[in-house]
Coordinates of C-alpha atoms in Angstrom, one line a residue:
X370 CA 111.8 104.2 87.9
X371 CA 110.5 103.9 92.1
X372 CA 107.2 104.9 92.5
X373 CA 105.6 105.9 95.9
X374 CA 102.5 104.9 96.9
X375 CA 101.0 106.8 100.6
X376 CA 99.4 103.4 101.4
X377 CA 99.9 102.7 104.4
X378 CA 100.7 98.5 103.7
X379 CA 104.7 97.9 102.5
X380 CA 104.1 95.8 100.5
X381 CA 100.3 95.0 97.8
X382 CA 100.8 91.4 98.5
X383 CA 98.1 91.3 101.6
X384 CA 95.1 93.9 99.7
X385 CA 92.5 91.9 97.7
X386 CA 92.8 92.3 94.3
X387 CA 89.1 93.4 94.5
X388 CA 90.8 96.5 96.3
X389 CA 93.6 96.9 94.3
X390 CA 94.0 95.1 91.0
X391 CA 96.4 92.3 91.2
X392 CA 100.0 92.1 92.9
X393 CA 102.7 91.5 90.5
X394 CA 106.3 89.7 91.7
X395 CA 109.5 91.2 91.4
X396 CA 111.9 89.1 90.2
X397 CA 114.1 89.6 94.3
X398 CA 110.1 87.7 94.9
X399 CA 109.0 92.1 96.3
X400 CA 105.4 91.6 95.9
X401 CA 104.5 95.3 94.9
X402 CA 101.4 97.2 92.6
X403 CA 100.3 95.9 89.3
X404 CA 101.9 100.4 88.2
X405 CA 105.2 98.8 88.1
X406 CA 104.4 95.5 85.9
X407 CA 103.5 98.8 83.2
X408 CA 107.0 99.4 83.5
X409 CA 108.3 96.6 83.6
X410 CA 106.3 95.6 80.0
X411 CA 106.6 98.9 77.9
X412 CA 110.5 99.6 78.9
X413 CA 112.0 95.5 79.0
X414 CA 113.0 96.3 82.7
X415 CA 113.8 94.3 85.8
X416 CA 113.1 96.2 89.1
X417 CA 113.0 95.4 92.0
X418 CA 111.8 95.9 95.7
X419 CA 112.8 98.8 96.8
X420 CA 111.2 100.9 93.0
X421 CA 108.5 100.2 95.6
X422 CA 108.3 103.2 98.2
X423 CA 105.1 103.0 99.9
X424 CA 103.7 104.7 103.4
X425 CA 104.4 101.4 105.3
X426 CA 107.7 101.6 104.5
X427 CA 109.2 104.7 104.7
X428 CA 107.8 104.7 108.7
X429 CA 108.9 101.4 109.0
X430 CA 112.4 102.3 108.5
X431 CA 112.9 105.3 110.3
X432 CA 110.5 104.0 113.5
X433 CA 113.2 100.9 112.9
X434 CA 116.4 104.3 113.5
X435 CA 114.5 105.7 115.8
X436 CA 114.8 101.8 118.3
X437 CA 118.2 102.0 117.0
X438 CA 118.8 105.0 118.3
X439 CA 120.3 106.4 115.1
X440 CA 118.8 109.1 115.5
X441 CA 120.9 110.8 119.2
X442 CA 117.3 111.4 121.4
X443 CA 116.2 114.0 119.2
X444 CA 112.6 113.9 118.8
X445 CA 111.2 112.2 115.8
X446 CA 108.1 114.5 113.3
X447 CA 106.9 114.0 109.8
X448 CA 109.2 116.6 109.3
X449 CA 112.4 116.0 108.6
X450 CA 112.4 112.8 109.6
X451 CA 109.5 111.0 107.5
X452 CA 110.3 113.8 104.3
X453 CA 114.0 113.2 105.0
X454 CA 113.8 108.9 104.3
X455 CA 111.3 109.7 101.5
X456 CA 113.8 111.9 99.8
X457 CA 117.6 109.7 100.8
X458 CA 114.8 106.8 99.6
X459 CA 114.1 108.4 95.9
X460 CA 118.4 108.9 95.6
X461 CA 119.0 105.4 96.3
X462 CA 116.6 103.7 94.1
X463 CA 117.6 105.5 91.3
X464 CA 120.9 104.6 91.4
X465 CA 119.3 100.4 90.5
X466 CA 120.7 99.3 87.6
X467 CA 117.1 98.4 85.3
X468 CA 118.0 98.0 82.2
X469 CA 120.7 95.3 82.7
X470 CA 124.0 97.6 81.8
X471 CA 126.1 98.4 85.0
X472 CA 125.3 101.7 86.7
X473 CA 122.8 104.1 87.1
X474 CA 120.1 105.4 85.0
X475 CA 120.7 108.9 82.6
X476 CA 116.7 109.3 83.5
X477 CA 115.0 108.4 86.2
X478 CA 111.1 108.3 86.3
X479 CA 109.6 108.9 90.1
X480 CA 106.1 108.2 90.7
X481 CA 103.8 109.5 93.0
X482 CA 99.9 108.2 92.9
X483 CA 97.1 109.4 95.0
X484 CA 94.9 112.5 94.2
X485 CA 96.4 116.8 95.2
X486 CA 95.2 116.4 98.8
X487 CA 94.7 113.4 99.6
X488 CA 96.4 113.8 103.8
X489 CA 98.6 110.8 103.0
X490 CA 99.7 112.3 101.1
X491 CA 101.5 115.3 102.2
X492 CA 104.3 113.6 103.4
X493 CA 105.4 112.6 100.3
X494 CA 104.7 115.9 98.7
X495 CA 106.9 117.7 101.5
X496 CA 109.8 116.1 100.4
X497 CA 109.3 116.2 96.5
X498 CA 109.7 120.0 97.4
X499 CA 112.0 119.5 99.3
X500 CA 113.9 117.4 96.9
X501 CA 113.2 119.7 94.6
X502 CA 114.8 123.4 96.0
X503 CA 118.2 120.6 97.0
X504 CA 118.7 119.6 93.7
X505 CA 117.7 123.1 92.1
X506 CA 116.3 124.1 88.8
X507 CA 117.9 122.3 85.5
X508 CA 117.6 118.6 87.4
X509 CA 114.2 118.3 88.1
X510 CA 111.0 118.4 86.6
X511 CA 108.0 118.2 87.0
X512 CA 105.0 116.5 85.6
X513 CA 101.2 117.4 86.2
X514 CA 98.6 114.5 85.3
X515 CA 95.5 115.7 85.1
X516 CA 91.5 115.5 84.1
X517 CA 90.3 117.8 80.2
X518 CA 86.2 115.9 81.3
X519 CA 85.0 116.6 78.2
X520 CA 81.0 117.3 78.3
X521 CA 78.6 114.9 75.8
X522 CA 75.8 117.5 76.0
X523 CA 77.7 120.6 74.3
X524 CA 81.3 119.0 73.6
X525 CA 83.1 121.4 75.1
X526 CA 86.6 120.9 76.9
X527 CA 86.5 121.7 81.5
X528 CA 89.4 122.8 82.8
X529 CA 88.3 124.5 85.2
X530 CA 89.6 120.2 87.4
X531 CA 92.6 121.0 86.2
X532 CA 93.3 124.5 86.8
X533 CA 91.8 123.7 90.5
X534 CA 94.8 120.9 91.0
X535 CA 97.4 123.0 90.0
X536 CA 97.1 126.1 92.2
X537 CA 96.8 123.1 94.8
X538 CA 100.0 121.5 94.3
X539 CA 101.1 125.2 93.4
X540 CA 100.0 125.8 97.1
X541 CA 101.3 122.5 98.5
X542 CA 105.3 124.2 97.3
X543 CA 104.8 122.3 93.7
X544 CA 104.7 124.1 90.5
X545 CA 103.9 121.8 87.6
X546 CA 106.7 122.5 84.4
X547 CA 104.8 119.8 82.2
X548 CA 101.0 119.0 82.0
X549 CA 99.8 115.9 80.7
X550 CA 96.1 116.3 80.3
X551 CA 93.9 113.4 80.2
X552 CA 91.2 113.0 77.9
X553 CA 88.8 111.3 74.7
X554 CA 89.4 114.1 72.9
X555 CA 92.3 116.2 71.5
X556 CA 93.8 120.0 72.9
X557 CA 91.5 122.5 71.2
X558 CA 94.5 124.8 70.8
X559 CA 91.6 127.4 72.5
X560 CA 92.1 125.0 75.9
X561 CA 95.4 124.8 76.3
X562 CA 97.1 128.5 75.6
X563 CA 93.3 128.7 78.5
X564 CA 95.9 126.1 80.9
X565 CA 98.6 127.5 80.0
X566 CA 97.2 130.5 80.7
X567 CA 96.0 129.8 84.3
X568 CA 98.9 127.1 84.9
X569 CA 101.8 128.8 84.0
X570 CA 103.0 125.9 81.6
X571 CA 104.5 127.4 78.2
X572 CA 101.2 125.9 75.6
X573 CA 104.5 123.5 73.9
X574 CA 104.6 121.5 77.7
X575 CA 100.9 120.6 77.6
X576 CA 99.9 117.4 75.7
X577 CA 97.5 115.1 75.4
X578 CA 96.7 111.6 76.2
X579 CA 93.3 111.4 74.7
X580 CA 92.0 107.9 74.6
X581 CA 93.5 105.1 71.4
X582 CA 92.6 102.5 70.2
X583 CA 95.0 100.5 71.9
X584 CA 97.9 101.5 75.3
X585 CA 100.8 101.1 72.7
X586 CA 99.6 103.7 71.3
X587 CA 101.4 106.3 73.8
X588 CA 104.5 106.7 72.9
X589 CA 103.8 106.6 69.9
X590 CA 101.2 110.4 70.9
X591 CA 103.7 111.9 73.1
X592 CA 106.1 112.0 70.7
X593 CA 104.1 113.3 68.1
X594 CA 103.1 116.0 70.6
X595 CA 107.5 116.3 71.1
X596 CA 106.7 115.3 75.4
X597 CA 110.4 113.6 75.3
X598 CA 111.6 117.3 74.4
X599 CA 109.5 118.7 76.2
X600 CA 110.5 116.6 79.1
X601 CA 114.8 117.7 77.7
X602 CA 114.5 121.1 77.8
X603 CA 113.3 120.9 81.1
X604 CA 116.5 119.3 82.5
X605 CA 119.6 120.5 80.4
X606 CA 119.8 117.5 77.7
X607 CA 118.1 118.8 74.2
X608 CA 121.8 118.7 72.5
X609 CA 123.1 115.5 74.6
X610 CA 119.8 113.2 73.8
X611 CA 118.8 111.3 71.0
X612 CA 116.3 111.1 68.9
X613 CA 114.0 108.2 70.0
X614 CA 113.4 105.2 67.0
X615 CA 109.2 104.0 67.8
X616 CA 110.3 101.4 64.7
X617 CA 109.5 98.3 66.0
X618 CA 106.6 99.9 68.4
X619 CA 105.0 101.6 65.4
X620 CA 105.5 98.6 63.2
X621 CA 103.8 96.7 66.5
X622 CA 100.8 99.0 66.9
X623 CA 100.1 99.6 63.3
X624 CA 99.9 95.1 63.7
X625 CA 97.6 95.3 66.4
X626 CA 95.1 97.4 65.5
X627 CA 95.3 95.6 61.6
X628 CA 94.6 92.5 63.7
X629 CA 90.6 91.3 62.6
X630 CA 91.0 87.2 62.7
X631 CA 89.9 85.8 66.5
X632 CA 90.4 83.9 69.4
X633 CA 88.5 83.4 72.1
X634 CA 89.8 82.8 75.4
X635 CA 87.7 81.0 78.7
X636 CA 89.1 82.8 81.6
X637 CA 87.6 81.2 84.4
X638 CA 88.7 82.8 87.7
X639 CA 86.7 84.3 90.9
X640 CA 87.4 88.1 89.9
X641 CA 86.0 88.7 87.0
X642 CA 84.0 91.8 87.8
X643 CA 87.7 93.5 88.3
X644 CA 89.3 92.6 84.8
X645 CA 93.0 94.8 86.6
X646 CA 92.5 91.4 89.0
X647 CA 94.0 89.3 86.0
X648 CA 96.2 92.8 84.3
X649 CA 99.3 90.5 83.9
X650 CA 97.7 87.6 82.2
X651 CA 95.8 89.7 80.5
X652 CA 99.3 91.7 78.5
X653 CA 100.7 87.6 78.2
X654 CA 97.1 87.0 76.0
X655 CA 97.6 90.3 74.8
X656 CA 101.6 89.8 73.9
X657 CA 100.9 85.9 72.6
X658 CA 98.0 86.8 70.2
X659 CA 100.0 89.6 68.1
X660 CA 103.0 87.0 68.0
X661 CA 100.3 84.6 66.1
X662 CA 99.1 87.7 64.5
X663 CA 95.4 87.1 65.6
X664 CA 92.3 88.9 68.0
X665 CA 92.1 87.9 71.3
X666 CA 88.8 87.6 72.4
X667 CA 88.6 87.0 75.9
X668 CA 85.1 85.2 77.5
X669 CA 85.6 85.5 81.3
X670 CA 83.8 82.9 83.5
X671 CA 83.4 83.6 87.0
X672 CA 83.6 79.6 87.8
X673 CA 81.1 79.4 90.4
X674 CA 79.5 80.2 88.2
X675 CA 79.6 76.6 85.9
X676 CA 79.2 75.1 89.3
X677 CA 76.3 71.9 89.9
X678 CA 74.6 75.3 92.5
X679 CA 74.3 77.8 90.8
X680 CA 72.2 75.1 88.2
X681 CA 69.7 74.5 91.1
X682 CA 69.3 78.6 91.8
X683 CA 70.3 80.3 88.7
X684 CA 70.0 77.8 84.8
X685 CA 70.1 80.9 83.2
X686 CA 73.7 82.2 84.4
X687 CA 75.0 78.4 84.6
X688 CA 73.6 77.6 81.1
X689 CA 75.6 81.4 79.6
X690 CA 79.0 80.0 81.3
X691 CA 78.8 77.0 80.0
X692 CA 78.3 78.4 76.8
X693 CA 80.9 80.7 76.9
X694 CA 83.7 78.0 78.4
X695 CA 82.6 75.7 75.4
X696 CA 82.5 78.4 73.3
X697 CA 85.9 79.5 73.4
X698 CA 89.3 78.2 71.6
X699 CA 91.3 77.6 74.1
X700 CA 91.1 77.8 78.6
X701 CA 92.6 79.2 80.6
X702 CA 92.6 79.2 84.7
X703 CA 94.6 81.9 86.2
X704 CA 95.8 81.9 90.2
X705 CA 94.1 82.5 94.0
X706 CA 93.8 82.3 96.6
X707 CA 90.3 81.1 98.5
X708 CA 87.7 78.2 98.0
X709 CA 85.3 80.3 96.3
X710 CA 84.6 79.3 92.6
X711 CA 87.0 76.1 93.1
X712 CA 85.2 73.4 92.5
X713 CA 83.9 75.6 89.0
X714 CA 87.1 75.4 88.0
X715 CA 88.1 71.6 88.6
X716 CA 84.8 71.2 86.3
X717 CA 86.6 73.9 83.6
X718 CA 89.8 72.1 84.0
X719 CA 87.8 68.7 83.9
X720 CA 86.2 69.5 80.9
X721 CA 90.1 71.2 78.5
X722 CA 91.6 67.4 79.6
X723 CA 88.1 65.4 78.2
X724 CA 86.8 67.6 75.1
X725 CA 90.7 67.8 73.8
X726 CA 90.9 71.5 74.6
X727 CA 94.5 73.1 75.0
X728 CA 94.2 74.3 79.3
X729 CA 97.0 76.7 80.6
X730 CA 97.0 76.5 83.8
X731 CA 98.9 78.9 86.0
X732 CA 99.3 78.0 90.0
X733 CA 96.6 77.5 91.8
X734 CA 94.9 76.5 87.9
X735 CA 98.1 73.8 88.3
X736 CA 96.9 72.3 91.8
X737 CA 93.4 72.2 90.5
X738 CA 93.8 70.4 87.5
X739 CA 96.0 68.2 89.8
X740 CA 93.1 67.1 91.5
X741 CA 90.9 66.6 88.6
X742 CA 93.5 64.2 87.9
X743 CA 93.0 62.2 90.7
X744 CA 89.7 62.6 90.9
X745 CA 88.6 61.0 87.7
X746 CA 91.3 59.0 85.8
X747 CA 92.6 58.0 89.8
X748 CA 89.0 56.8 91.8
X749 CA 90.6 59.5 94.4
X750 CA 87.1 60.8 94.4
X751 CA 88.1 63.2 98.1
X752 CA 91.1 64.3 96.6
X753 CA 91.7 67.8 97.2
X754 CA 94.6 70.2 98.3
X755 CA 95.3 71.3 102.3
X756 CA 94.2 74.8 101.5
X757 CA 90.1 73.4 101.1
X758 CA 90.8 70.3 102.8
X759 CA 93.0 70.0 105.3
X760 CA 91.4 66.9 106.7
X761 CA 91.3 65.5 102.7
X762 CA 93.3 61.2 103.5
X763 CA 94.4 62.7 99.4
X764 CA 96.0 65.8 99.5
X765 CA 97.1 66.0 96.3
X766 CA 98.0 70.0 97.1
X767 CA 100.4 70.2 100.6
X768 CA 101.7 73.3 102.7
X769 CA 104.5 74.8 102.0
X770 CA 107.4 73.5 105.2
X771 CA 108.6 76.3 105.1
X772 CA 105.7 78.9 105.1
X773 CA 104.5 80.6 108.1
X774 CA 100.9 80.7 109.5
X775 CA 100.3 83.1 111.0
X776 CA 101.9 85.2 108.9
X777 CA 100.8 86.5 105.3
X778 CA 102.5 89.5 103.9
X779 CA 106.4 88.4 102.6
X780 CA 105.8 84.4 104.1
X781 CA 104.8 82.8 100.8
X782 CA 107.7 81.6 98.1
X783 CA 108.2 84.9 96.1
X784 CA 110.1 85.7 93.7
X785 CA 112.6 84.0 90.2
X786 CA 113.1 80.7 90.7
X787 CA 114.5 77.5 88.7
X788 CA 113.2 74.7 86.8
X789 CA 114.4 71.3 85.1
X790 CA 113.0 70.2 82.5
X791 CA 113.8 66.9 83.6
X792 CA 111.8 66.0 80.3
X793 CA 114.0 67.5 77.0
X794 CA 111.9 66.6 74.5
X795 CA 107.7 67.6 76.4
X796 CA 106.4 70.1 74.8
X797 CA 107.1 73.7 77.1
X798 CA 111.1 72.4 76.7
X799 CA 110.1 73.0 74.2
X800 CA 108.2 75.7 74.0
X801 CA 111.0 77.7 75.5
X802 CA 114.2 77.1 72.7
X803 CA 114.6 73.2 73.9
X804 CA 116.0 74.8 77.2
X805 CA 117.3 72.9 80.3
X806 CA 116.9 75.2 82.8
X807 CA 114.2 78.1 82.8
X808 CA 113.6 80.9 85.2
X809 CA 110.2 81.9 86.4
X810 CA 108.3 84.7 88.4
X811 CA 107.0 82.6 92.0
X812 CA 104.2 83.3 94.6
X813 CA 102.4 80.2 96.0
X814 CA 102.2 78.6 99.9
X815 CA 101.2 75.2 98.4
X816 CA 102.1 72.8 96.3
X817 CA 102.0 69.2 94.6
X818 CA 102.7 66.7 97.3
X819 CA 105.3 65.2 96.0
X820 CA 104.6 62.0 97.0
X821 CA 102.1 61.5 94.9
X822 CA 103.5 62.2 92.1
X823 CA 104.6 57.7 91.3
X824 CA 101.0 57.5 91.3
X825 CA 99.5 61.3 89.4
X826 CA 102.9 59.5 86.2
X827 CA 101.3 56.6 86.3
X828 CA 98.1 57.6 85.0
X829 CA 99.8 59.4 82.2
X830 CA 100.4 62.8 83.4
X831 CA 104.0 63.9 83.7
X832 CA 105.6 66.8 85.6
X833 CA 108.1 67.3 83.2
X834 CA 109.5 70.9 85.6
X835 CA 110.3 70.7 89.0
X836 CA 113.2 72.5 91.5
X837 CA 116.4 72.1 91.4
X838 CA 115.4 69.0 93.8
X839 CA 113.1 66.8 92.2
X840 CA 110.8 67.5 94.8
X841 CA 109.0 70.0 94.1
X842 CA 106.9 70.1 90.7
X843 CA 107.1 73.2 89.3
X844 CA 105.4 71.8 85.6
X845 CA 102.8 69.1 84.6
X846 CA 101.4 68.3 81.0
X847 CA 99.6 65.7 79.7
X848 CA 101.1 64.3 76.5
X849 CA 98.4 62.7 75.5
X850 CA 96.2 65.9 75.7
X851 CA 97.0 68.7 72.4
X852 CA 97.5 71.2 74.8
X853 CA 97.7 70.4 78.4
X854 CA 99.3 72.0 81.1
X855 CA 100.2 73.4 84.2
X856 CA 102.3 75.3 85.8
X857 CA 103.7 76.2 89.8
X858 CA 104.9 79.9 89.1
X859 CA 103.6 82.4 87.0
X860 CA 105.2 83.2 83.5
X861 CA 102.9 86.5 82.5
X862 CA 104.9 87.9 85.2
X863 CA 107.7 88.3 82.3
X864 CA 106.1 88.5 79.1
X865 CA 106.7 91.2 77.5
X866 CA 105.3 93.0 73.4
X867 CA 107.1 91.7 70.8
X868 CA 109.0 88.3 73.9
X869 CA 105.7 87.5 74.5
X870 CA 105.8 84.2 77.7
X871 CA 106.6 81.0 75.7
X872 CA 103.3 79.0 77.4
X873 CA 101.1 82.2 76.4
X874 CA 101.5 81.4 72.9
X875 CA 101.7 77.8 73.6
X876 CA 98.1 78.2 74.5
X877 CA 97.6 80.5 71.9
X878 CA 99.2 78.9 68.9
X879 CA 97.1 75.4 70.0
X880 CA 94.1 77.1 70.3
X881 CA 94.2 78.5 66.1
X882 CA 96.3 75.7 65.0
X883 CA 99.0 77.4 64.8
X884 CA 101.3 75.0 67.5
X885 CA 102.7 72.6 64.7
X886 CA 104.7 75.4 63.1
X887 CA 105.5 77.2 66.8
X888 CA 107.9 73.6 67.3
X889 CA 108.6 73.1 64.2
X890 CA 109.3 76.2 62.7
X891 CA 112.1 78.4 64.8
X892 CA 111.9 81.1 61.8
X893 CA 107.4 80.4 62.1
X894 CA 106.3 83.6 63.2
X895 CA 108.3 87.4 62.7
X896 CA 108.1 90.0 65.1
X897 CA 109.3 88.8 68.7
X898 CA 107.8 85.6 68.6
X899 CA 110.7 83.6 68.1
X900 CA 112.4 86.1 70.4
X901 CA 109.1 85.3 73.6
X902 CA 110.9 81.3 72.9
X903 CA 114.0 81.8 74.3
X904 CA 112.6 84.1 76.7
X905 CA 113.5 82.0 78.3
X906 CA 117.5 82.6 79.4
X907 CA 117.2 85.5 80.5
X908 CA 116.8 85.6 83.6
X909 CA 94.5 103.3 89.5
X910 CA 95.2 106.6 89.4
X911 CA 98.3 109.1 90.1
X912 CA 99.0 113.1 90.4
X913 CA 102.2 113.7 89.6
X914 CA 105.1 113.5 87.6
X915 CA 108.4 114.9 88.6
X916 CA 112.4 114.2 87.3
X917 CA 115.7 115.9 88.4
X918 CA 119.3 115.9 88.0
X919 CA 121.7 114.0 90.2
X920 CA 124.5 115.8 91.1
X921 CA 126.1 113.0 88.9
X922 CA 124.6 113.6 86.3
X923 CA 122.1 110.9 86.4
X924 CA 118.3 112.1 86.6
X925 CA 115.8 111.1 89.3
X926 CA 112.2 111.5 89.1
X927 CA 108.2 111.8 90.8
X928 CA 105.2 111.1 89.0
X929 CA 102.1 111.0 90.4
X930 CA 98.1 112.9 88.3
X931 CA 97.0 115.5 90.5
X932 CA 93.0 114.0 90.0
X933 CA 93.6 110.1 90.6
X934 CA 92.4 109.4 86.7
X935 CA 94.0 106.2 85.8
X936 CA 95.6 105.9 82.5

């Protein structure tokens, strides 16, 4: 499932969450667009860095070949060299197994991000035009995602944006086989007929992606409109494919819709103005809350609003932030970079520790919890992380020895790493099904100072999870607390619907009084909670969509969205 984003960055690693939403990390350490996280969660697959294609990667690949002399002195041009490289990358990525089975997938979807007419997308559009011609009819299906806005005044569904988008796409050499129309309501039949007439797409190949109570309804929406049949028909696979079995998915969606008993989690961060900045954390909280049969309510708390300086300049904002924090059933401090709001995060960890409120700290959230403990319990008032105070005399968190201070992209500790439990009866080991180790994904440059561990543990903290060397701290717990856990890794990246992350399940369960049930009963919660606990051992706008069936019978595809409608 390759995803093509036409920006020049070689990956999403150096982009601010405000710019592009969260950076999603893959098992192999690839820092990619948040869309790949959606694909992993919805399809329960494991993607690789090669499933993320960017303009930067393609140009870097071609320039490296040119420097080595691979083009034999030819003038290197966008056509054919860049377009050929895009097609080669797509075919190479289509052969990578992503579902745990051997061999390539039967169907491969390729997403092309952007909007029809974007200059930066042109080489990709041209490459796909050549690609569709080369593989031939029946081996390639283009799904074009477009907007059908509804005028609120009269409630009329306007087809002109889609008409213009399709016309532009056809002018660039691609003809859509299926239209996926994003709208607030289902398309009227006369609107479908109009789109069919002007866009030259059969009416049965036009599906509506209208607003639904929750995103888990989308696969059911597509099934009910027979989108899968349209796709299979275009690829000559109608007589081969099995009927889709969405029984479990449907049951889970119904449970989700019926939840009404709330559990409030305070999310204390610096990017709370853009919810996509914490998309995977939100999804992991949702998966866990559905497993606990609770309706998730997220209380967004801007970390800087908890600080004393805010109390002086804006007391109302300060009071409101603290009220949201104190009114929550549990507190989560996610990862992040930069020193803005760090003191607020420390204050949140201190409140959770002293008030016995369930707490989960992720990456920086774990590090600030250690700093707070050193300051408050050990009396090391200048304790800090070297990230924010390189001269601190009590560095609780230090720069990793193998890290780079000159290059930002791809220089962190990235991807899946193994954590060994050093305290077998700790809460986190029990949550992972009494595991001896767990594989989780990482993304950090700083780590807890191993030289301070004995001092911190003597004061009551317990570093229950460490790497194979024993010097890299991965999980910290406060045994005297109902639920106070910090992790250096990012458990949210491996959470799935029906298979919630163990530590998120623990946070939700502790926040709603189900912790004993979760720890002591193997069949405590049906429909996937146990799966989440035992999950230890497993290892923006779009533009159009296409699928192609290669000569060996595998299927590859492209997905993008003509009007830049995110769904």
